[in-house]
Amino acid sequence: MTHALPGYVCPEDETRADVRTAPWCCPVCGGPWDLDFTPDPASPLAPDAGPPSLWRYGGALPLPGAFSVTMSEGRTPLVPLGERIHAKLDFLMPTLSFKDRGAVMLAELARRLGPERVVADSSGNAGTAIAAYCARAGLTCEVFVPEGTSAKKTDQMRAHGAAVRVVPGGREAAALAARAEADLPGVFYASHVFNPYFLHGTKTYVYEVWEELGGRLPDALVLPVGNGTLLLGAALAVRELARRGVRPPQLIAVQAEAVAPLASAFASGAQDAAPVPELPTLAEGIAIPAPPRARQILAAVRASGGTFLTVPEPALRAAQRDLARRGLFVEPTAAACWAAVGPLSPADPLKGRTAVVPLCGAGAKAGLPE
């Protein structure tokens, strides 16, 4: 029921808006929205009593009432990668990436709002997930992708019935093209960056880790960061679980060395990230030269006592191959965290601490680099 939907609030200037009538970004500063929603820590969490999907955490999610959009996403395995590190296999989600966690939330929200069409922009995985869940919800979908996007990913979007618009240039060019469409009447902009409902979907990653580890979290959550949708979702869940007495972990953010605006800003002590050149990298999913939520990402990592790590291209290749030899074939972006903290890293950044790394995109989407 749309009248009960939590509203948007701007984290920069506290502008507020009704989800049913709001523009896709804050009309004052042009930045992304947050959500005026905090789960009640006194309400019981009983995931075992819920459905076999991320909706099992309904008490912690901002969409009230009955839901209809699902493909039994979530509940991905947590497997050991040694004595101290576990990997969460989010590449086993229905569209083969963690983006399903946020996409199901946006599709359910769009279904309730009833737009004429849904528009998204993506370098691949988010667009694929949104296309699939829009198909599930019976929504018309259009995805803007940068030229050079993997044909395997664009083929998957088209297979789900989405119209794919290839935009000359890089990731930022695709985003600008989608945002131009987002201003038109009857359009719902299913932005995994600007719409905070997506982050409340990705936070279920941490709720599942908490459940799988028997009601606790590891010392560190190691997370790949481009636009920061997984890390910011993780930060939401960590704060929410801390209100329930769960000890919060450090957030260790990982970027590709080739495109690392957030790591540079963190190292310099800056509160925001300056744009960097959009250089080629195997980790295309985190190659974001100007993240719109940079201030929030940097603040979340600092608040956790965490840090940023960067990985060079050879390390991405080596980590992807090492994981494949362990039976886990993921795309290079998904191998970034293993490159940063696994046995092939030049130091031991974990320093004996326990950690969970996400393997968040299937290798079948990208193949094995030379």
XYZ file of C-alpha atoms in Angstrom:
370
model
C 0.000 0.000 0.000
C 1.724 3.123 -1.256
C 0.358 5.421 1.467
C 2.520 3.569 4.003
C 5.785 3.812 2.041
C 8.648 5.492 3.937
C 9.594 8.802 2.329
C 12.849 10.121 0.929
C 15.185 12.453 2.821
C 18.326 14.135 1.481
C 21.418 13.351 3.596
C 22.980 16.709 2.671
C 20.204 19.265 3.235
C 17.362 17.234 4.847
C 14.926 17.953 2.010
C 12.015 15.500 2.267
C 9.740 14.070 -0.406
C 6.893 11.616 -0.850
C 8.004 8.495 -2.728
C 4.847 8.632 -4.883
C 5.595 12.113 -6.265
C 9.325 12.667 -5.665
C 11.861 13.389 -8.399
C 14.618 10.814 -8.741
C 17.145 13.041 -6.931
C 17.029 15.816 -4.348
C 15.643 18.911 -6.121
C 17.807 21.214 -3.985
C 21.302 19.691 -4.266
C 20.812 17.080 -7.012
C 22.201 14.333 -4.802
C 20.883 10.837 -4.036
C 18.130 10.197 -1.522
C 18.258 8.383 1.781
C 15.187 6.765 3.302
C 13.244 7.995 6.314
C 13.171 4.530 7.835
C 14.706 2.849 10.866
C 13.577 -0.636 11.906
C 12.378 -1.004 15.480
C 15.156 -2.844 17.359
C 12.543 -4.194 19.758
C 10.690 -6.012 16.988
C 11.695 -9.677 16.754
C 13.783 -10.933 13.857
C 12.598 -14.428 13.019
C 13.983 -15.191 9.554
C 13.287 -18.915 9.887
C 9.580 -18.114 10.049
C 9.668 -16.075 6.849
C 9.547 -17.019 3.171
C 12.590 -18.572 1.424
C 13.847 -15.231 0.069
C 15.245 -11.967 1.370
C 11.670 -11.044 2.323
C 12.278 -13.275 5.351
C 13.743 -10.105 6.917
C 10.491 -8.231 6.328
C 10.571 -6.656 9.780
C 13.788 -4.853 8.864
C 12.701 -3.830 5.348
C 10.934 -0.613 4.339
C 8.221 -2.104 2.124
C 5.244 -2.905 4.357
C 2.445 -5.321 3.678
C 2.316 -8.183 1.225
C 4.888 -8.475 -1.555
C 4.558 -10.234 -4.880
C 7.925 -9.864 -6.632
C 10.447 -12.583 -5.805
C 12.549 -15.367 -7.294
C 13.587 -16.825 -3.924
C 16.662 -14.606 -3.961
C 19.038 -14.586 -1.016
C 20.097 -17.281 1.445
C 23.331 -17.752 -0.526
C 25.937 -20.115 0.952
C 28.735 -19.003 3.264
C 31.790 -21.206 2.681
C 35.256 -21.178 4.258
C 38.271 -19.988 2.265
C 40.748 -20.810 4.994
C 40.801 -20.546 8.767
C 39.796 -16.884 9.048
C 37.987 -15.963 5.817
C 34.581 -17.022 4.577
C 33.155 -16.270 1.141
C 29.483 -15.543 0.616
C 28.439 -16.912 -2.752
C 26.158 -14.186 -4.053
C 27.027 -15.176 -7.623
C 24.469 -17.945 -7.050
C 21.612 -15.434 -6.989
C 18.920 -15.801 -9.714
C 20.648 -13.436 -12.190
C 24.120 -14.439 -10.982
C 25.016 -11.323 -8.971
C 24.345 -9.646 -5.624
C 22.455 -6.866 -7.422
C 19.322 -9.034 -7.183
C 19.099 -7.976 -3.541
C 18.426 -4.367 -4.477
C 16.663 -5.038 -7.766
C 13.857 -7.024 -6.115
C 13.215 -4.060 -3.808
C 13.082 -1.569 -6.680
C 10.831 -3.824 -8.761
C 8.408 -4.286 -5.863
C 8.422 -0.531 -5.227
C 7.822 0.200 -8.924
C 5.008 -2.351 -9.051
C 3.262 -0.510 -6.242
C 3.777 2.907 -7.870
C 2.611 1.745 -11.319
C 4.829 3.704 -13.769
C 4.508 3.486 -17.560
C 8.084 2.259 -17.821
C 11.187 1.625 -15.742
C 14.571 3.059 -16.721
C 17.978 2.021 -15.385
C 21.661 2.486 -16.184
C 24.341 -0.097 -15.577
C 27.677 -1.518 -16.631
C 26.008 -4.928 -16.590
C 24.942 -6.691 -13.413
C 22.512 -4.118 -12.012
C 20.833 -3.729 -15.390
C 20.508 -7.472 -15.749
C 18.973 -7.802 -12.287
C 16.528 -4.945 -12.818
C 15.526 -6.326 -16.231
C 14.809 -9.736 -14.704
C 12.804 -8.453 -11.759
C 10.856 -6.027 -13.940
C 9.960 -9.015 -16.117
C 8.816 -10.821 -12.985
C 6.717 -7.805 -11.988
C 5.258 -7.271 -15.462
C 6.954 -3.877 -15.903
C 8.317 -2.364 -19.132
C 12.076 -1.879 -18.706
C 14.799 0.047 -20.544
C 18.492 -0.209 -19.609
C 21.215 2.233 -20.681
C 24.679 0.651 -20.867
C 28.089 2.034 -21.888
C 29.664 0.849 -25.104
C 31.912 -2.122 -24.495
C 29.557 -3.723 -21.955
C 29.885 -7.499 -22.048
C 27.659 -8.987 -24.753
C 26.792 -11.794 -22.343
C 25.264 -9.244 -19.986
C 23.368 -7.270 -22.634
C 22.077 -10.525 -24.137
C 20.778 -11.492 -20.717
C 18.979 -8.138 -20.360
C 17.332 -8.551 -23.759
C 16.348 -12.113 -22.918
C 14.399 -10.731 -19.961
C 12.540 -8.426 -22.338
C 14.380 -5.172 -21.584
C 15.209 -2.636 -24.291
C 18.985 -2.113 -24.189
C 20.328 1.327 -25.153
C 24.069 1.317 -25.834
C 25.546 4.748 -25.077
C 28.859 5.944 -26.605
C 31.420 6.527 -23.876
C 31.859 5.101 -20.416
C 29.813 4.423 -17.327
C 29.115 8.096 -16.607
C 27.767 8.655 -20.120
C 25.261 5.830 -19.659
C 24.157 7.283 -16.334
C 23.597 10.740 -17.834
C 21.523 9.264 -20.670
C 19.303 7.379 -18.237
C 18.859 10.409 -15.996
C 17.652 12.458 -18.961
C 14.894 9.873 -19.449
C 14.209 9.772 -15.713
C 12.915 13.343 -15.820
C 10.102 12.418 -18.239
C 6.519 11.776 -17.076
C 5.524 8.211 -16.257
C 9.105 7.024 -15.744
C 10.406 5.251 -12.633
C 14.204 5.553 -12.419
C 15.359 2.256 -10.942
C 18.720 3.670 -9.942
C 20.829 1.401 -7.790
C 22.786 4.541 -6.813
C 20.166 7.258 -6.243
C 17.244 5.208 -4.922
C 17.774 4.172 -1.273
C 15.342 1.270 -1.468
C 18.121 -0.537 -3.348
C 20.447 -0.144 -0.338
C 17.810 -1.592 1.965
C 17.841 -4.634 -0.304
C 21.626 -5.036 -0.304
C 21.709 -4.801 3.499
C 20.170 -8.281 3.608
C 23.645 -9.561 2.659
C 24.809 -8.733 6.194
C 21.622 -9.982 7.847
C 22.285 -13.337 6.182
C 25.912 -13.370 7.347
C 24.676 -12.636 10.873
C 22.184 -15.491 10.641
C 24.677 -17.948 9.105
C 27.307 -17.192 11.783
C 24.847 -17.915 14.549
C 23.904 -14.379 15.555
C 27.263 -12.654 15.225
C 29.342 -10.865 12.595
C 33.027 -11.337 11.688
C 35.761 -8.897 12.704
C 35.732 -7.391 9.208
C 33.490 -7.219 6.175
C 35.575 -6.839 3.032
C 33.553 -5.216 0.256
C 34.226 -4.132 -3.352
C 33.340 -0.468 -3.852
C 32.458 1.487 -6.969
C 29.142 3.230 -6.378
C 29.144 1.665 -2.919
C 25.744 -0.011 -3.024
C 26.875 -3.144 -1.203
C 29.035 -1.291 1.319
C 26.331 1.261 2.167
C 23.762 -1.501 2.494
C 26.195 -3.335 4.763
C 26.660 -0.186 6.851
C 22.880 0.099 7.263
C 22.627 -3.491 8.473
C 25.610 -3.136 10.810
C 24.002 -0.096 12.464
C 20.632 -1.825 12.722
C 22.117 -4.994 14.197
C 24.255 -2.961 16.622
C 20.987 -1.625 18.088
C 20.145 -5.268 18.779
C 23.430 -5.824 20.604
C 25.518 -7.289 17.752
C 29.179 -6.238 17.801
C 29.876 -4.214 14.639
C 32.712 -5.231 12.303
C 35.159 -2.993 10.490
C 34.331 -2.224 6.860
C 37.274 -2.782 4.516
C 36.578 -1.251 1.113
C 38.368 -2.486 -2.007
C 38.887 -0.597 -5.275
C 40.737 -1.351 -8.478
C 44.015 0.549 -8.544
C 43.145 1.897 -12.008
C 39.977 3.686 -10.816
C 40.223 4.477 -7.100
C 38.756 7.906 -6.283
C 37.494 6.794 -2.886
C 40.746 5.148 -1.817
C 42.630 8.325 -2.794
C 40.214 10.505 -0.839
C 40.429 8.228 2.192
C 44.233 8.279 2.140
C 44.300 12.084 1.988
C 41.752 12.516 4.764
C 39.226 14.169 2.439
C 35.502 14.112 3.196
C 34.582 13.797 -0.482
C 36.182 12.225 -3.548
C 37.462 14.170 -6.531
C 36.666 12.608 -9.946
C 39.416 10.523 -11.549
C 39.984 9.431 -15.164
C 37.863 6.484 -16.297
C 40.732 4.150 -17.121
C 40.188 0.571 -18.309
C 40.158 -2.165 -15.666
C 39.115 -5.793 -15.476
C 36.977 -4.830 -12.474
C 34.462 -2.929 -14.601
C 31.740 -3.254 -11.987
C 33.617 -0.938 -9.581
C 35.184 1.395 -12.151
C 33.222 4.479 -11.063
C 35.254 7.707 -11.476
C 32.818 9.974 -9.570
C 30.589 8.065 -7.097
C 27.508 10.167 -6.180
C 27.505 8.768 -2.637
C 31.232 9.288 -2.055
C 30.775 11.291 1.145
C 28.556 8.620 2.669
C 30.919 5.799 1.680
C 33.971 7.515 3.171
C 32.077 8.368 6.362
C 30.817 4.793 6.752
C 34.284 3.268 6.415
C 35.798 5.757 8.843
C 32.992 5.295 11.382
C 33.641 1.540 11.379
C 37.373 1.953 11.973
C 37.995 0.347 8.585
C 40.149 1.243 5.631
C 40.508 1.169 1.853
C 42.664 -1.227 -0.134
C 43.485 -1.116 -3.856
C 44.436 -3.959 -6.175
C 46.397 -3.810 -9.469
C 45.243 -5.549 -12.641
C 47.630 -8.546 -12.366
C 46.294 -9.228 -8.869
C 42.710 -9.293 -10.171
C 43.661 -11.894 -12.773
C 45.578 -13.987 -10.252
C 42.781 -13.873 -7.675
C 40.153 -14.861 -10.230
C 42.226 -17.860 -11.274
C 42.991 -18.815 -7.675
C 39.291 -18.803 -6.796
C 38.508 -20.852 -9.906
C 41.020 -23.468 -8.772
C 39.125 -23.595 -5.490
C 35.922 -24.346 -7.408
C 34.566 -20.780 -7.436
C 34.436 -19.160 -10.885
C 33.631 -15.462 -10.521
C 34.122 -12.344 -12.624
C 37.165 -10.114 -11.956
C 35.175 -7.526 -9.987
C 34.054 -10.284 -7.635
C 37.665 -11.415 -7.206
C 38.853 -7.962 -6.081
C 38.315 -8.594 -2.371
C 40.112 -11.934 -2.498
C 42.987 -10.183 -4.285
C 43.108 -7.621 -1.476
C 43.020 -9.904 1.592
C 43.606 -13.459 0.347
C 46.848 -15.448 0.378
C 48.068 -13.760 -2.816
C 48.001 -10.273 -1.273
C 51.494 -8.834 -0.620
C 50.787 -8.303 3.095
C 48.245 -9.518 5.634
C 45.819 -6.602 5.895
C 43.499 -8.598 8.147
C 46.236 -9.116 10.743
C 44.688 -12.290 12.100
C 41.093 -11.061 12.105
C 38.140 -13.013 10.780
C 36.445 -11.714 7.644
C 33.756 -12.381 5.058
C 34.266 -11.516 1.389
C 31.457 -11.424 -1.170
C 31.804 -13.346 -4.422
C 29.213 -11.190 -6.058
C 29.222 -11.912 -9.801
C 29.500 -15.170 -11.780
C 32.473 -15.802 -14.044
C 30.114 -17.006 -16.747
C 29.175 -13.348 -17.258
C 32.689 -12.214 -18.140
C 34.900 -15.206 -18.905
C 38.500 -15.708 -17.832
C 40.983 -12.936 -18.750
C 44.169 -13.748 -20.574
